[in-house]
Coordinates of C-alpha atoms in Angstrom, one line a residue:
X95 CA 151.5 -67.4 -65.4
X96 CA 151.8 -66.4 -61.6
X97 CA 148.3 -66.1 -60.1
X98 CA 147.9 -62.8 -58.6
X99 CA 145.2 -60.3 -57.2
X100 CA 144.6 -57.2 -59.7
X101 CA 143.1 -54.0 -58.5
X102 CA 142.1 -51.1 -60.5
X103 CA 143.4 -47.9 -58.4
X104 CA 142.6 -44.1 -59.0
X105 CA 142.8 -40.8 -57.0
X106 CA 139.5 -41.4 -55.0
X107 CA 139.0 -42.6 -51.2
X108 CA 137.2 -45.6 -53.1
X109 CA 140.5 -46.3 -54.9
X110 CA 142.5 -45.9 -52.0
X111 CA 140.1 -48.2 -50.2
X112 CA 140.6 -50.8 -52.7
X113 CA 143.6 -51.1 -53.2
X114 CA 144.5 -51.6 -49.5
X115 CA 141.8 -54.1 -49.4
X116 CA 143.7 -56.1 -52.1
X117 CA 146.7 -55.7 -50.2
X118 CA 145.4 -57.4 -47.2
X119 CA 143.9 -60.3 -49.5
X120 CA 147.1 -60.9 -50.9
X121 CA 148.6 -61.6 -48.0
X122 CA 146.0 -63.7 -47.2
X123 CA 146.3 -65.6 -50.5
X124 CA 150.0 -65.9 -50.3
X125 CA 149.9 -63.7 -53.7
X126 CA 151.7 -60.7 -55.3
X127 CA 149.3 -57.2 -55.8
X128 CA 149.2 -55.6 -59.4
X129 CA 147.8 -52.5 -59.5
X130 CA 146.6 -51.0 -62.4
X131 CA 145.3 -47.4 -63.2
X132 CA 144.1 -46.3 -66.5
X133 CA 144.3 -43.5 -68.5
X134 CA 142.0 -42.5 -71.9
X135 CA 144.0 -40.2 -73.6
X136 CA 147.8 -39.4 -75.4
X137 CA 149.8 -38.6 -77.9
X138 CA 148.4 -38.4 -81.6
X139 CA 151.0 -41.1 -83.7
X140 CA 154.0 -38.6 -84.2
X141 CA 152.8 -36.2 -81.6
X142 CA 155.4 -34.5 -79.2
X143 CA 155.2 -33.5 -76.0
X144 CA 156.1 -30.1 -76.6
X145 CA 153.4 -30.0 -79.6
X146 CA 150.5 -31.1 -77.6
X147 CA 151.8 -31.0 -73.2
X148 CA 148.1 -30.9 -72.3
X149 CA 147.8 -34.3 -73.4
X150 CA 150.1 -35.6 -71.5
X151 CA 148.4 -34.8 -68.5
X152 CA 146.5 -37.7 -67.3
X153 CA 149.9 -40.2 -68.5
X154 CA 151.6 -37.7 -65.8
X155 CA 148.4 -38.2 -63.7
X156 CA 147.7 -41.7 -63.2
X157 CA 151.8 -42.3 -63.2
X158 CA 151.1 -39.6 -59.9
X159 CA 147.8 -41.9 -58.7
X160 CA 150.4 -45.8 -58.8
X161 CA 153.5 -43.7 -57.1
X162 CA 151.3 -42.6 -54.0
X163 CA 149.1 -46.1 -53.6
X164 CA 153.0 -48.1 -54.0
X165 CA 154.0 -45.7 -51.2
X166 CA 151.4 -46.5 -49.1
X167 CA 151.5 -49.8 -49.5
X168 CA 154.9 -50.6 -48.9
X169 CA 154.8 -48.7 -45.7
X170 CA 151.5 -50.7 -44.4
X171 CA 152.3 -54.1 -45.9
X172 CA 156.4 -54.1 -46.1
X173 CA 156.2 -58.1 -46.9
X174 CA 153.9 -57.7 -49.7
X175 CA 155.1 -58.3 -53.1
X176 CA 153.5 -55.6 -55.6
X177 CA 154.0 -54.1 -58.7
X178 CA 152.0 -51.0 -60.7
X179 CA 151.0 -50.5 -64.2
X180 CA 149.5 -47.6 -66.6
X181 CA 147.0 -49.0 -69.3
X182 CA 146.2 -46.5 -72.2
X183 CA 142.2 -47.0 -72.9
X184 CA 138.8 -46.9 -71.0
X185 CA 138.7 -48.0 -67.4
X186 CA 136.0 -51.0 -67.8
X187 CA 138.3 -53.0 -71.3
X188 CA 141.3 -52.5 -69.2
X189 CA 140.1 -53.9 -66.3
X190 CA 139.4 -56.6 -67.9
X191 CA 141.8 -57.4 -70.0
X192 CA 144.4 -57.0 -67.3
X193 CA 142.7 -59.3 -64.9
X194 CA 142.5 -62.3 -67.3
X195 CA 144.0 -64.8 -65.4
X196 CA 143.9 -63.3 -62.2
X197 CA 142.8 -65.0 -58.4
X198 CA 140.2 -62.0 -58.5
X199 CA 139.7 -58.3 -59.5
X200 CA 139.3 -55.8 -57.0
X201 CA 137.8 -52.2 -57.7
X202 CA 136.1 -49.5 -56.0
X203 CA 131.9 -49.8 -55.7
X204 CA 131.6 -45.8 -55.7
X205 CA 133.1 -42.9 -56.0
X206 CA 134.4 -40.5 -58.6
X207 CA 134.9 -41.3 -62.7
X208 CA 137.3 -38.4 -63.4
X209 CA 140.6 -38.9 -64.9
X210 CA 141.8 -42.1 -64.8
X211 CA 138.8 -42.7 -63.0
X212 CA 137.5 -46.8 -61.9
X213 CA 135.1 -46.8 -59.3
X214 CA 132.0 -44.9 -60.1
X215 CA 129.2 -46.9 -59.9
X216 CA 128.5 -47.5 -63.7
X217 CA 131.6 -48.9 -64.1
X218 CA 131.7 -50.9 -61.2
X219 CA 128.3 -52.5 -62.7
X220 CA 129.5 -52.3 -66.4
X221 CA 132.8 -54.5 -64.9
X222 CA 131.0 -56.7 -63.1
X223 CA 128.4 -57.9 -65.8
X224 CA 131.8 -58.7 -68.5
X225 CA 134.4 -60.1 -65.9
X226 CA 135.0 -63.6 -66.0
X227 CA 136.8 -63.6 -62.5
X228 CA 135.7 -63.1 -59.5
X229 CA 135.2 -59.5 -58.6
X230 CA 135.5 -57.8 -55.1
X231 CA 133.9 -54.2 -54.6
X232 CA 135.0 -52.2 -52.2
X233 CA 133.8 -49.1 -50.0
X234 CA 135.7 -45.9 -49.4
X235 CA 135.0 -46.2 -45.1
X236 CA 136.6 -49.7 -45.2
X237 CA 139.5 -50.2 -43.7
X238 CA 141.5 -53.3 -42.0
X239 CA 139.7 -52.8 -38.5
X240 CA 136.0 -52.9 -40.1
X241 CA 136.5 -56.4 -41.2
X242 CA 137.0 -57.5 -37.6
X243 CA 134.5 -57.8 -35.0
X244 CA 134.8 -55.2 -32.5
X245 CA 136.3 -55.2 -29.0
X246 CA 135.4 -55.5 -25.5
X247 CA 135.1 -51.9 -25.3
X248 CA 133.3 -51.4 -28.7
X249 CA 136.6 -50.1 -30.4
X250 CA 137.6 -50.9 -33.4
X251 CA 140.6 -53.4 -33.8
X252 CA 142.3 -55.9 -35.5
X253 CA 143.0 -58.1 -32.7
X254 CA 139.7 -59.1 -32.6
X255 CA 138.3 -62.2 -35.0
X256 CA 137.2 -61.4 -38.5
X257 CA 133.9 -61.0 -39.5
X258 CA 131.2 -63.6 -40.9
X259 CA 131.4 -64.6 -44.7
X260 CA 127.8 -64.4 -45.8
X261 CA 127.2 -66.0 -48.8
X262 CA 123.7 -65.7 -51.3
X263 CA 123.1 -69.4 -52.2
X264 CA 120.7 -70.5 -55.0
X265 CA 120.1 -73.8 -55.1
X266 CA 119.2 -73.8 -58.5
X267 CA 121.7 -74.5 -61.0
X268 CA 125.7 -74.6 -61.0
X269 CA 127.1 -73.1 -58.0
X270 CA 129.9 -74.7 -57.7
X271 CA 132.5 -71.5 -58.4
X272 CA 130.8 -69.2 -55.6
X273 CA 130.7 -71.8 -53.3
X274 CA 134.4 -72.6 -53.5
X275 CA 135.1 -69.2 -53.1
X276 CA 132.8 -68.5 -50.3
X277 CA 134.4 -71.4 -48.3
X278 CA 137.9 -70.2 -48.9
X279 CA 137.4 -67.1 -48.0
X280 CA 135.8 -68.0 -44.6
X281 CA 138.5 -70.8 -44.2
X282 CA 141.5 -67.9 -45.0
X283 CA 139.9 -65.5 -42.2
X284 CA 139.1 -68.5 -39.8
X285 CA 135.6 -66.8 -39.6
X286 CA 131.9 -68.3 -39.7
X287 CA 130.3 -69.0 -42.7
X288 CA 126.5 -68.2 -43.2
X289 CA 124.8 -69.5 -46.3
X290 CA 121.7 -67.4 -46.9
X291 CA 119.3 -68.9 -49.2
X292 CA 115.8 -66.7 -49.9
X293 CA 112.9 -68.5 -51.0
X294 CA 109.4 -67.3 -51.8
X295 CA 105.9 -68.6 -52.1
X296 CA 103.4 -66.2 -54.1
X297 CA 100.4 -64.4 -51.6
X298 CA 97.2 -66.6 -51.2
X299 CA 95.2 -66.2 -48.4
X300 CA 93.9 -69.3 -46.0
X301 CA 95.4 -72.7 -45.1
X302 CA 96.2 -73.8 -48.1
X303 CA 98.6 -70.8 -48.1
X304 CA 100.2 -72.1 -44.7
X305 CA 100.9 -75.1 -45.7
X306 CA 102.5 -74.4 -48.6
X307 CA 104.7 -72.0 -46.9
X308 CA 106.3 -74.9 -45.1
X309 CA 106.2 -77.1 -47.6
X310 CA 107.9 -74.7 -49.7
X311 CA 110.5 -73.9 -46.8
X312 CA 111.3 -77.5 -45.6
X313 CA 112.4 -78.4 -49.5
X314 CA 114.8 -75.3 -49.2
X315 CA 116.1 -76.2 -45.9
X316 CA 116.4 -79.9 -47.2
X317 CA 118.3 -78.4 -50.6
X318 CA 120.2 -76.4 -48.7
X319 CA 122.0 -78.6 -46.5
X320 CA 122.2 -81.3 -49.5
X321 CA 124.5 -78.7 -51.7
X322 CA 126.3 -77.5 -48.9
X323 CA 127.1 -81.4 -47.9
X324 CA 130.6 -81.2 -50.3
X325 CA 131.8 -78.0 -49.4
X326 CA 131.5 -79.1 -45.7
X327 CA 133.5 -81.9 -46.1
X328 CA 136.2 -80.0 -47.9
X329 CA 136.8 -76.7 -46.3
X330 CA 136.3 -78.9 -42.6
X331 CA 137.8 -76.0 -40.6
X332 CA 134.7 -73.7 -41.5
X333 CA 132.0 -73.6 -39.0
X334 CA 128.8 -73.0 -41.1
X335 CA 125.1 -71.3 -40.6
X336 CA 122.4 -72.1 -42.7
X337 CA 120.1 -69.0 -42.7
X338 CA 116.6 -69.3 -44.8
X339 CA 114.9 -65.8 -45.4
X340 CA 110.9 -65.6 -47.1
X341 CA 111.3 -62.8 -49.4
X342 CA 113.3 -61.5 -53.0
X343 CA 116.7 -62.5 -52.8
X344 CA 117.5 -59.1 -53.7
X345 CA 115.6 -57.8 -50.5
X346 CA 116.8 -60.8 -48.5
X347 CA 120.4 -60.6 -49.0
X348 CA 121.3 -56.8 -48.2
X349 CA 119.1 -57.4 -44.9
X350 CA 121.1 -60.7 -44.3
X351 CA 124.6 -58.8 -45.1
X352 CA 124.3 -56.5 -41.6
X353 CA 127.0 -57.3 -39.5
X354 CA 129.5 -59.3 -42.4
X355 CA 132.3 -58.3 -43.2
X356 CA 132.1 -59.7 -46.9
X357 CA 129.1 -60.5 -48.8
X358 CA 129.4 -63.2 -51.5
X359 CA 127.7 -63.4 -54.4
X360 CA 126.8 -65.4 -57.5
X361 CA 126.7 -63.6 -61.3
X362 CA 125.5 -65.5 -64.1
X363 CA 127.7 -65.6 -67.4
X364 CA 125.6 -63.9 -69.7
X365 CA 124.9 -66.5 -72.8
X366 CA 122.3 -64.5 -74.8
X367 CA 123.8 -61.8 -78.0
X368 CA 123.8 -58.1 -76.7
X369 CA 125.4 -56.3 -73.8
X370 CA 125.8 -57.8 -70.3
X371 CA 123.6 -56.8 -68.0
X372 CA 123.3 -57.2 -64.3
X373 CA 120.2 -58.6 -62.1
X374 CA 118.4 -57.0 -59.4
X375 CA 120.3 -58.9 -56.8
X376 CA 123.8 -57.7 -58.1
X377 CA 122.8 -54.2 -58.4
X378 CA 121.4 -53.8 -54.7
X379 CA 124.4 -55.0 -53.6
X380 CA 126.6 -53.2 -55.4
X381 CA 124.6 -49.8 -53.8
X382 CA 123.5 -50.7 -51.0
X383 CA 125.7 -53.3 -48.9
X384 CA 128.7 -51.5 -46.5
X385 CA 130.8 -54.0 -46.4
X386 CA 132.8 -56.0 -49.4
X387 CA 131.2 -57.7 -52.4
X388 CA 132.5 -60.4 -53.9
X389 CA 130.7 -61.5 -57.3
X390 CA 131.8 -64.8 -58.6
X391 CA 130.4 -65.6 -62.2
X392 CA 128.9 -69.5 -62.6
X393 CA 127.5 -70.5 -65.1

């Protein structure tokens, strides 16, 4: 199968924002684009179109939605290899399913959830906590100049060098997945890395208190740099800041994502019965960091 980036497209800014986001990424990659746009209802089984036209509305609709995002596309990215497809169903199983195998996913963070709808925020959440690629959300205000630094003048430009990659790092666990992808992504944008790790002691007034703190902080810092060591040594070309934050990583990491122009992050495969479910870190990212997410399940 020929790795590729997916994203989920509609008729929203959101969708729009995405899919041109992808486009750049594939470049980047070296990959082809598939774009994919859903629609939830069609014909009954022996149905005609002249028996029931209404419902062939959002068919008609979301065929409307690839034709106008292809356009685009191929007038902004001529060299970009890209292909469209309709999927009859809901947005979120679609998504899925058509990612399976995929480099990543990329899909709206807000927006609409009308006809052929993907990026409201529920199912940007709901496709987040299933998918078992990595996931890239996107904004409807981004645009290929906000993920460069500005210029001498303040303007916005692509000339200028990209961004930082910030990366959440929890040095708890396997973390192998988001680190990988982190470090590409820096290394494909020759821009900075900064690993952000949070760490947190519970309140307790006096010395003791103090000490602890650092105590507490100089194990992180030493943890840190220890799982970082092999990520260094193969993604060389990345220059890399190690930031430690006190405070909830949830808290930590939006702070920490000012200035970046993509946040990423780790999402734990969910291993217990019952329906996924998203942590507190995941969702205040997902509503309120500007720039990209990029949500890499580990186990």
């Amino acid at each position: 199968m020929i790795r590729s980036v997916v994203a989920g497209v509609d008729d929203s800014r959101e969708g729009s924002a995405a899919a041109d986001w992808a486009a750049r990424e594939a470049l980047r990659r070296d990959m082809p684009l598939r774009l994919v746009c859903a629609w939830e209802r069609g014909l009954p089984e022996g149905g005609t179109e002249t028996a029931v036209p209404g419902l062939r509305a959002p068919q008609q609709h979301a065929r409307q939605v690839l034709h106008t995002v292809l356009a685009q596309l191929g007038r902004r990215y001529p060299g970009l290899a890209v292909s469209a497809e309709q999927v009859a169903g809901p947005p979120v199983p679609a998504l899925l399913a058509e990612a399976q195998g995929a480099d990543l996913l990329v899909i709206g963070s807000q927006g609409s959830s009308g006809l052929s709808g993907f990026v409201s925020g529920a199912v940007a959440m709901a496709a987040a906590a299933r998918m078992e690629r990595p996931i890239v959300l996107v904004r409807s205000d981004e645009t290929a100049e906000t993920e460069h630094l500005r210029d001498a003048d303040g303007q916005p430009s692509v000339r200028t060098p990209f961004r930082d990659v910030a990366v959440a790092v929890d040095v708890e666990g396997s973390y192998d997945e988001v680190l990988d992808f982190a470090f590409r992504a820096a290394e494909l944008r020759r821009a900075p890395l900064r690993a952000v790790h949070a760490w947190h002691v519970p309140y307790s007034p006096g010395l003791a208190a103090t000490e602890q703190r650092a105590r507490v902080r100089a194990v992180a810092e030493e943890e840190l740099t220890r799982l970082l060591a092999p990520w260094r040594t193969k993604y060389p070309a990345v220059a890399v800041r190690e930031n430690l934050h006190e405070g909830r990583p949830a808290h930590v990491l939006v702070r920490a994502a000012g200035g970046a122009g993509l946040v990423v992050a780790g999402i734990r495969r969910s291993r217990t019965p019952g329906p996924p479910r998203t942590g507190p870190v995941t969702h205040a990212l997902i509503h309120h960091v500007r720039c990209p997410v990029a949500l890499v399940p580990h186990a």
